[in-house]
Coordinates of C-alpha atoms in Angstrom, one line a residue:
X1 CA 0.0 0.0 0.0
X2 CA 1.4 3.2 -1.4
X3 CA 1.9 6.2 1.5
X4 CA -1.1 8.5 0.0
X5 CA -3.6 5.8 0.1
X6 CA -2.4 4.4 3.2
X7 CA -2.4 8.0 5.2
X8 CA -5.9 8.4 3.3
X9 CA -7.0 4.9 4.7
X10 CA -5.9 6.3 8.4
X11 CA -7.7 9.5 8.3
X12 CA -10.9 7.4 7.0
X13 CA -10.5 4.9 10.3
X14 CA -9.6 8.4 12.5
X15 CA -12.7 10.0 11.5
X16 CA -15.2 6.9 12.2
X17 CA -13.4 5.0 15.1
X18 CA -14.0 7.7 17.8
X19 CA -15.9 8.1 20.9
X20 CA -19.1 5.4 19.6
X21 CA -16.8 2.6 19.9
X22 CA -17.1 2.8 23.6
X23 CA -21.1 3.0 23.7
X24 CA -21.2 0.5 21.1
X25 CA -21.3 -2.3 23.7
X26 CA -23.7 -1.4 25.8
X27 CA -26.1 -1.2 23.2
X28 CA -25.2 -4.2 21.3
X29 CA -25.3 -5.8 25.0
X30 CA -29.1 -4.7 25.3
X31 CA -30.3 -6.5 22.3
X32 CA -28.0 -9.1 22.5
X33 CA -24.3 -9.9 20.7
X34 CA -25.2 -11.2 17.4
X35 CA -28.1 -9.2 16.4
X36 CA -26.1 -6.4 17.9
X37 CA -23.5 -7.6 15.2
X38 CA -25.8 -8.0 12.0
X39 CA -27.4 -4.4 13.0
X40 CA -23.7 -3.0 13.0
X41 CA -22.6 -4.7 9.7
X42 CA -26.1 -3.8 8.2
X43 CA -26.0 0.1 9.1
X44 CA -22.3 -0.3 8.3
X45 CA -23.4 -1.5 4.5
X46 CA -26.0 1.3 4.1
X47 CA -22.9 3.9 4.5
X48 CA -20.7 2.5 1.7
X49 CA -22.9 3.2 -0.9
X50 CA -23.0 7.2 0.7
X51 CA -19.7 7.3 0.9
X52 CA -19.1 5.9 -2.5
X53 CA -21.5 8.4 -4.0
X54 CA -19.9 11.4 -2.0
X55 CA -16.4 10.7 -3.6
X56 CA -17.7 10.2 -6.4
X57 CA -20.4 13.7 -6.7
X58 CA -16.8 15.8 -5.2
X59 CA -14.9 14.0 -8.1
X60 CA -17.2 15.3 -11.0
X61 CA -16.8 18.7 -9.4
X62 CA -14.3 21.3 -10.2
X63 CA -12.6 23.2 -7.4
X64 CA -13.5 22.9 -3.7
X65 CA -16.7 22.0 -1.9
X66 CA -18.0 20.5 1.0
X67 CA -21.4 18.8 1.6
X68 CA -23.3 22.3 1.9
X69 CA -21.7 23.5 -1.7
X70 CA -22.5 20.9 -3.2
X71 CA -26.4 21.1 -2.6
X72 CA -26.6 24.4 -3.4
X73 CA -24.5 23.9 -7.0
X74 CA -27.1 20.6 -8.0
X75 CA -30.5 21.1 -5.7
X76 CA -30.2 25.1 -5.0
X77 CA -31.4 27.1 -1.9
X78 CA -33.3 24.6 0.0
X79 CA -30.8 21.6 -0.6
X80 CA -28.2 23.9 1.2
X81 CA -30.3 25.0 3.6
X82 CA -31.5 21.8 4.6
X83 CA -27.7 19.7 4.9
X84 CA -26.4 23.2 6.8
X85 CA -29.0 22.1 9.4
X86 CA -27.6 19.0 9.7
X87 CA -23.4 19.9 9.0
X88 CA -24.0 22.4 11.9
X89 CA -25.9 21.1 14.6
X90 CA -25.3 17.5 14.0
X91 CA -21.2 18.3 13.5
X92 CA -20.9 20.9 16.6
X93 CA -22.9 18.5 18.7
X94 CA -19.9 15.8 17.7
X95 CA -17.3 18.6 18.5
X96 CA -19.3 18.4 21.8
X97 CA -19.2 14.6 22.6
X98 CA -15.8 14.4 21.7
X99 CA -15.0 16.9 24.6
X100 CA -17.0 15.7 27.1
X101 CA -15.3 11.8 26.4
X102 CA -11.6 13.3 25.9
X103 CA -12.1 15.0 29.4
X104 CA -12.8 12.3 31.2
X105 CA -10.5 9.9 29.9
X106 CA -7.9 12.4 30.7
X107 CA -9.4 12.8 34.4
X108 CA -9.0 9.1 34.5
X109 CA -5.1 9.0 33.5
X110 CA -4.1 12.4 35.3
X111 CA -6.7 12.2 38.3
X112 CA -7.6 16.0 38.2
X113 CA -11.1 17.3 37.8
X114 CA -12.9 16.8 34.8
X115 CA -13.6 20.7 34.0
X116 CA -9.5 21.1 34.1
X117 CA -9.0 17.9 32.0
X118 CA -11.5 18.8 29.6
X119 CA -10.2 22.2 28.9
X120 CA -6.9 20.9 28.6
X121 CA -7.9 18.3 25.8
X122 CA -9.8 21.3 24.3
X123 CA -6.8 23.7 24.1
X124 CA -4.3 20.9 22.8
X125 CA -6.9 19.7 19.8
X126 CA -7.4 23.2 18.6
X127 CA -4.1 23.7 17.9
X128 CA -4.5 20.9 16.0
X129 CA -6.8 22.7 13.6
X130 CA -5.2 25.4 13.8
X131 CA -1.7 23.5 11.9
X132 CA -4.1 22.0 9.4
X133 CA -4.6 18.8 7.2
X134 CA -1.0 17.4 6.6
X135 CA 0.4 16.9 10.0
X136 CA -3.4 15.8 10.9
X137 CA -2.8 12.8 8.1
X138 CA 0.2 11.8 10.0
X139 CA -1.0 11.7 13.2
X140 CA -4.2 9.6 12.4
X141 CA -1.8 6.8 10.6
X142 CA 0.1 6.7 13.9
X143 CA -2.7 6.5 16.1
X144 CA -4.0 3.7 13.6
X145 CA -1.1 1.8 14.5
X146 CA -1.7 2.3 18.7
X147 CA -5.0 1.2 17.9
X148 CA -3.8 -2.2 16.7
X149 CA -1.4 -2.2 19.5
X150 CA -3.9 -1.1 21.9
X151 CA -6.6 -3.8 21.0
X152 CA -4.3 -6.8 20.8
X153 CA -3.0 -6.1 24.3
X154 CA -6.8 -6.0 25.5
X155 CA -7.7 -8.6 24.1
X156 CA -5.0 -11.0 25.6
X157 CA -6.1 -9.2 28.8
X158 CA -9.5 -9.9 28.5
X159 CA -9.4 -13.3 26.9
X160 CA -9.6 -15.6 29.5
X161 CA -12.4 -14.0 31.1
X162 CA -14.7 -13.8 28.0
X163 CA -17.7 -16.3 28.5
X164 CA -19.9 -17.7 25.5
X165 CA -22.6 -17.6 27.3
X166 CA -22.2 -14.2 27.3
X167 CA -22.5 -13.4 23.3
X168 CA -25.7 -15.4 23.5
X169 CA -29.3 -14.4 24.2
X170 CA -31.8 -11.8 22.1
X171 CA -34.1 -9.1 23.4
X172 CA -36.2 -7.8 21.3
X173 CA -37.7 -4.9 23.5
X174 CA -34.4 -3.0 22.6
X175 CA -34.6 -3.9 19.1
X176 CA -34.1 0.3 17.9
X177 CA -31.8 1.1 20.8
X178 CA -28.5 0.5 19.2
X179 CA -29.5 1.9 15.9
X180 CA -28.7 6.1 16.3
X181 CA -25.5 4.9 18.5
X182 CA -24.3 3.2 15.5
X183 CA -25.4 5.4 13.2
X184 CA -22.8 8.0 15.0
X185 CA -20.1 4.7 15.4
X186 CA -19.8 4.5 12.0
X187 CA -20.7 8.4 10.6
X188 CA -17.5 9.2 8.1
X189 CA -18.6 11.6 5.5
X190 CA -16.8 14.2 6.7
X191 CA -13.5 12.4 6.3
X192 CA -14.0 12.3 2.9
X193 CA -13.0 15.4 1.2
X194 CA -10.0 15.3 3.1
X195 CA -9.1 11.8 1.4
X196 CA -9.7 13.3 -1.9
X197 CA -6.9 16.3 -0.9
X198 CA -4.8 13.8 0.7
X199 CA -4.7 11.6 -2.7
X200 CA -4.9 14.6 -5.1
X201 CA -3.0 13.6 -8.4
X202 CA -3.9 9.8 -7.5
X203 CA -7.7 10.5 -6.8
X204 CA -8.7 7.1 -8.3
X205 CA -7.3 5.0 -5.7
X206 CA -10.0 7.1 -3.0
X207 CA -13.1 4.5 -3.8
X208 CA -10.2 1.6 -2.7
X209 CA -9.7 4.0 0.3
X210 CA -13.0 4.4 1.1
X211 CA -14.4 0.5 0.9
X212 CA -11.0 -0.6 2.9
X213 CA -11.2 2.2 5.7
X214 CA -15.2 1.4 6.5
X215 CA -13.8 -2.3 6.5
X216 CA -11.0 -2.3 8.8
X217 CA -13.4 0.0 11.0
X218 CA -16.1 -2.2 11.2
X219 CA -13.6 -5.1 12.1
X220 CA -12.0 -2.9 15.2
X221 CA -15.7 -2.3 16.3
X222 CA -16.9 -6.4 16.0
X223 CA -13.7 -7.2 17.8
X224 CA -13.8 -4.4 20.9
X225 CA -17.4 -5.1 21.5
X226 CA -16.5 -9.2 20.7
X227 CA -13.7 -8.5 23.9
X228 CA -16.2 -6.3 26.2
X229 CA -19.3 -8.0 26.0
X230 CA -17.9 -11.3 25.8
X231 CA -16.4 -10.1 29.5
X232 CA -19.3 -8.2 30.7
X233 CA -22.3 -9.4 29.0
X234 CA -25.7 -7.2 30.2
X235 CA -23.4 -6.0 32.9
X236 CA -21.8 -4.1 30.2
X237 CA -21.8 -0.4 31.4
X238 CA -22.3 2.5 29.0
X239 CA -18.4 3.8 28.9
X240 CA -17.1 0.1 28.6
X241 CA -14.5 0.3 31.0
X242 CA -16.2 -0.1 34.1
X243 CA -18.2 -3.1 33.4
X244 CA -14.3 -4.5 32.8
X245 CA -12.9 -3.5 36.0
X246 CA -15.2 -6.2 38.2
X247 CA -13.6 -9.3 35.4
X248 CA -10.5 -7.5 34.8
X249 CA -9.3 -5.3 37.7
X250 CA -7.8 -1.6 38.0
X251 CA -5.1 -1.9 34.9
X252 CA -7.5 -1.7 31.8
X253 CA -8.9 1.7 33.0
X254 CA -5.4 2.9 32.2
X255 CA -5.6 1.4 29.1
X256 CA -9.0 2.1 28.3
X257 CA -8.0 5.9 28.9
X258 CA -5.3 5.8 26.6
X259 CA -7.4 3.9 24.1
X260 CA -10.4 6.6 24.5
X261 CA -8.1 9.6 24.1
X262 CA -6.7 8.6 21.1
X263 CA -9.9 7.9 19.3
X264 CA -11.5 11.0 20.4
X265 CA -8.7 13.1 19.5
X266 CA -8.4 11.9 15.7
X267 CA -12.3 12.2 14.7
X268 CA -12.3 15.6 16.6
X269 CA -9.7 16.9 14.2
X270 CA -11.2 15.6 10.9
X271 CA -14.5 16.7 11.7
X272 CA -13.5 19.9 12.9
X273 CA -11.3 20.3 10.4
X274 CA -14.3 19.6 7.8
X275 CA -16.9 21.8 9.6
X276 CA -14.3 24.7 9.4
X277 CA -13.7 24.0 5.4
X278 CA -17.8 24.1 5.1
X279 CA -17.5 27.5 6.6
X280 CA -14.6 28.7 4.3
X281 CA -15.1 27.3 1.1
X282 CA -19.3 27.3 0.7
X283 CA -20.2 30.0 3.1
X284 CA -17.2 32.3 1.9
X285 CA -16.1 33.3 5.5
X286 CA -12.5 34.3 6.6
X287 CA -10.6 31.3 7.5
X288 CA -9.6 32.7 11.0
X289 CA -13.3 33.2 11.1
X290 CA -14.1 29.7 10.6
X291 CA -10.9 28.3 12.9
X292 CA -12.1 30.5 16.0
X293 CA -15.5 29.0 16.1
X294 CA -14.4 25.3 15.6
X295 CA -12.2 26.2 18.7
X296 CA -15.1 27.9 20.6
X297 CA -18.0 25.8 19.8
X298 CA -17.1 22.4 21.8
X299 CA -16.3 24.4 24.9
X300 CA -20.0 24.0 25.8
X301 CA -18.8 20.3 26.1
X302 CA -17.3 21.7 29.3
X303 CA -20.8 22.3 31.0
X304 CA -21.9 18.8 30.1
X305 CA -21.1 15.5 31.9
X306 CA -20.6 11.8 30.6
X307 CA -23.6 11.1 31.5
X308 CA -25.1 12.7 28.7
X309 CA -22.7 11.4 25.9
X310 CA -24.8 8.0 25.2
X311 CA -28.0 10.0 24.3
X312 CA -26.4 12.8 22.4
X313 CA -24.7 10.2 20.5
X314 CA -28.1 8.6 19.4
X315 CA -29.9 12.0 18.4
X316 CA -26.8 12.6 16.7
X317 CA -26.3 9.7 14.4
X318 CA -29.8 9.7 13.7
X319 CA -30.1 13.3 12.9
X320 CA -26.6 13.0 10.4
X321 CA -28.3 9.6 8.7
X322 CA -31.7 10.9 7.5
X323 CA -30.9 14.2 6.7
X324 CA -27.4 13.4 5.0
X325 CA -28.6 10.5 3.1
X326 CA -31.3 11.7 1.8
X327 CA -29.8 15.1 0.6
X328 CA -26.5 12.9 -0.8
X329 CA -28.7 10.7 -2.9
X330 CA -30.6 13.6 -4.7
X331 CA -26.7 15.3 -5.0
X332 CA -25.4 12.8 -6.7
X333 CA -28.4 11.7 -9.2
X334 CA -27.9 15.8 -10.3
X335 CA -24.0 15.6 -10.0
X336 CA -24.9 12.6 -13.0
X337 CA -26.1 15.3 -15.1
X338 CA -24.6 18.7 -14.6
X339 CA -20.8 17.4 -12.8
X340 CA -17.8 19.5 -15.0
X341 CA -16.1 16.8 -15.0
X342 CA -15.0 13.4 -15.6
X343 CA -14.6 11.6 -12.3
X344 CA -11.9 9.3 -11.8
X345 CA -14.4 6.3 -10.7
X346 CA -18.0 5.6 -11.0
X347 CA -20.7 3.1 -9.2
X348 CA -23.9 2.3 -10.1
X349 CA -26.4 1.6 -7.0
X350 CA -30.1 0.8 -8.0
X351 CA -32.7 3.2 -7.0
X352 CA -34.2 0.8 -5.2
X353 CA -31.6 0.2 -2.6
X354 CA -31.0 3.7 -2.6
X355 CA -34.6 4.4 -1.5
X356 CA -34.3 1.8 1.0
X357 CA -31.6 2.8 2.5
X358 CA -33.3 6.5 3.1
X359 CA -36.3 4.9 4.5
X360 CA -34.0 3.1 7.1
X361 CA -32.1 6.6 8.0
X362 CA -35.6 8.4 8.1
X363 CA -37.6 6.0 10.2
X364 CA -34.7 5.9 12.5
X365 CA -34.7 9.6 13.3
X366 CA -38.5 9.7 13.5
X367 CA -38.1 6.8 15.9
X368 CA -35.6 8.7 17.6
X369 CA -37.9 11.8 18.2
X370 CA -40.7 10.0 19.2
X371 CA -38.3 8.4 22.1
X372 CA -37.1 11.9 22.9
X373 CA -40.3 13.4 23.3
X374 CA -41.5 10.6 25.3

């Protein structure tokens, strides 16, 4: 694997593996391991065809766009107004999750109080933003490599307290709970402009980037929550970790920590990174502008505890699916027709599994509404 597509790959598994991988077991726990699974590889599915379509809609488009640009070249008015909705509350929100769960896991390896941790995390990832794409690329592929590191060291840890009869069992009554945590686990459309920068000259090679980053993704997901609820079964709690201690002891919250920081860190920086594009290149503000309120935004993480990470998560995976999806799909039919140029790859997905995967997104946010009201 050539450097560009492997950095690209990197930044693809940065951006999705982030702070979902640690509620990811407790939901899966709820409705059981295996359905768990097939809903995670199911909802996993629906994305590739998104993500396909998004590289390939920026690809028939000359100069730079993000998501918001794009709908306003091929739908007009209402198509940007309608994905700004979702780039700017459903992305900020992120910005804010990722805050909240990078405090506390530095809390946990420095013991000082959250607020102090968590305006510490804030201050060093805003620099990151600040020096920009290149040294961002980097710093995912090295985290990448801790991640392997990281989960083969859990998992030896872990192994011979993992019980089968653990991964068994189905409950129905919490059939739709896993679905907007998942939807956030596996969110990555906003990595993908940056692959198509990162490969720029090669941009061919970013559908192979794209179908092997969601894959190696889901395969770090399957195996973490394979390791935690194979441990902790329904006593799985909603961070992970702490379910672990009782099997495991004291030692795995260190390496939990670790683990949690460096997944929160890398998806914080793409998407920020993306939000603060969406602000430069398709609302036309000054890039300082745009930098300063990536930076300022996710301090109202600071006010929030972990406590509410779980449920945020769910309205904001369910919020990104609908609205993205459906937007994306009527983007790219358009991009078909009135792109300026040729793109480097192109896929064919039938309209009726392209409808079908809306429905799925849409009836999972309305679901998600209805829970939040009652």
């Amino acid at each position: 694997m050539d450097v560009k597509l492997l950095l690209s790959v990197a930044t693809f598994c940065g951006t999705i593996i982030g702070v979902g991988v640690f509620a990811l077991p407790y939901v899966v726990s709820q409705v059981g391991f295996w359905p768990g699974i097939f809903y995670l590889i199911l909802l996993a599915a629906a994305f590739v065809p998104l993500y396909l379509l998004y590289g390939e809609t920026l690809l028939r488009t000359k100069g730079s766009a993000r998501l918001p640009g794009l709908a306003e070249r091929y739908l007009g008015k209402w198509g940007k107004i309608i994905i700004s909705f979702s780039t700017f509350i459903g992305l900020s929100a992120s910005l804010i999750c990722y805050i909240i769960a990078g405090g506390e896991f530095l809390s946990t390896i420095i013991g000082t109080d959250f607020f102090i941790c968590a305006l510490i995390f804030w201050f060093l990832l805003s620099l990151g933003i600040i020096f920009g794409l290149k040294s961002i690329s980097q710093f995912e592929l090295f985290v990448l490599f801790l991640f392997v590191i990281t989960l083969g060291v859990l998992f030896f840890m872990c192994a011979p307290h993992i019980r089968l009869e653990n991964l068994s069992g189905f409950y129905p009554e919490n059939l739709f709970l896993p679905y907007g945590v998942i939807l956030f686990s596996m969110y990555g459309l906003s990595a993908i402009p940056a692959l198509r920068d990162i490969l720029k000259g090669e941009e061919k090679k970013l559908k192979n980037a794209i179908l092997i980053g969601t894959i190696l993704s889901l395969v770090f997901y399957s195996v973490f929550v394979f390791i935690v609820v194979g441990v902790s079964g329904l006593e799985t709690t909603e961070e992970s970790i702490q379910g672990l201690i009782v099997k495991i002891g004291d030692g795995v919250i260190l390496l939990g920590a670790i683990f949690g920081i460096m997944s929160v860190s890398t998806s914080f920086l793409t998407v920020g990174i993306y939000v603060r594009d969406v602000l430069f290149y398709d609302f036309k503000a000054r890039k300082w502008l745009s930098t300063a309120f990536i930076c300022t935004v996710p301090l109202l993480g600071l006010a929030l505890g972990i406590e509410y990470l779980v449920p945020l998560m769910s309205f904001i995976g369910s919020i990104l699916g609908a609205f993205e999806s459906v937007v994306l799909i009527f983007i790219s039919k358009r991009s078909k027709i009135k792109g300026d140029r040729k793109p480097e790859y192109q896929i064919k997905v039938p309209d009726p599994i392209l409808y079908l995967i809306c429905i799925v997104f849409v009836t999972g946010f309305i679901y998600e509404i209805v829970s939040f009201i009652k």
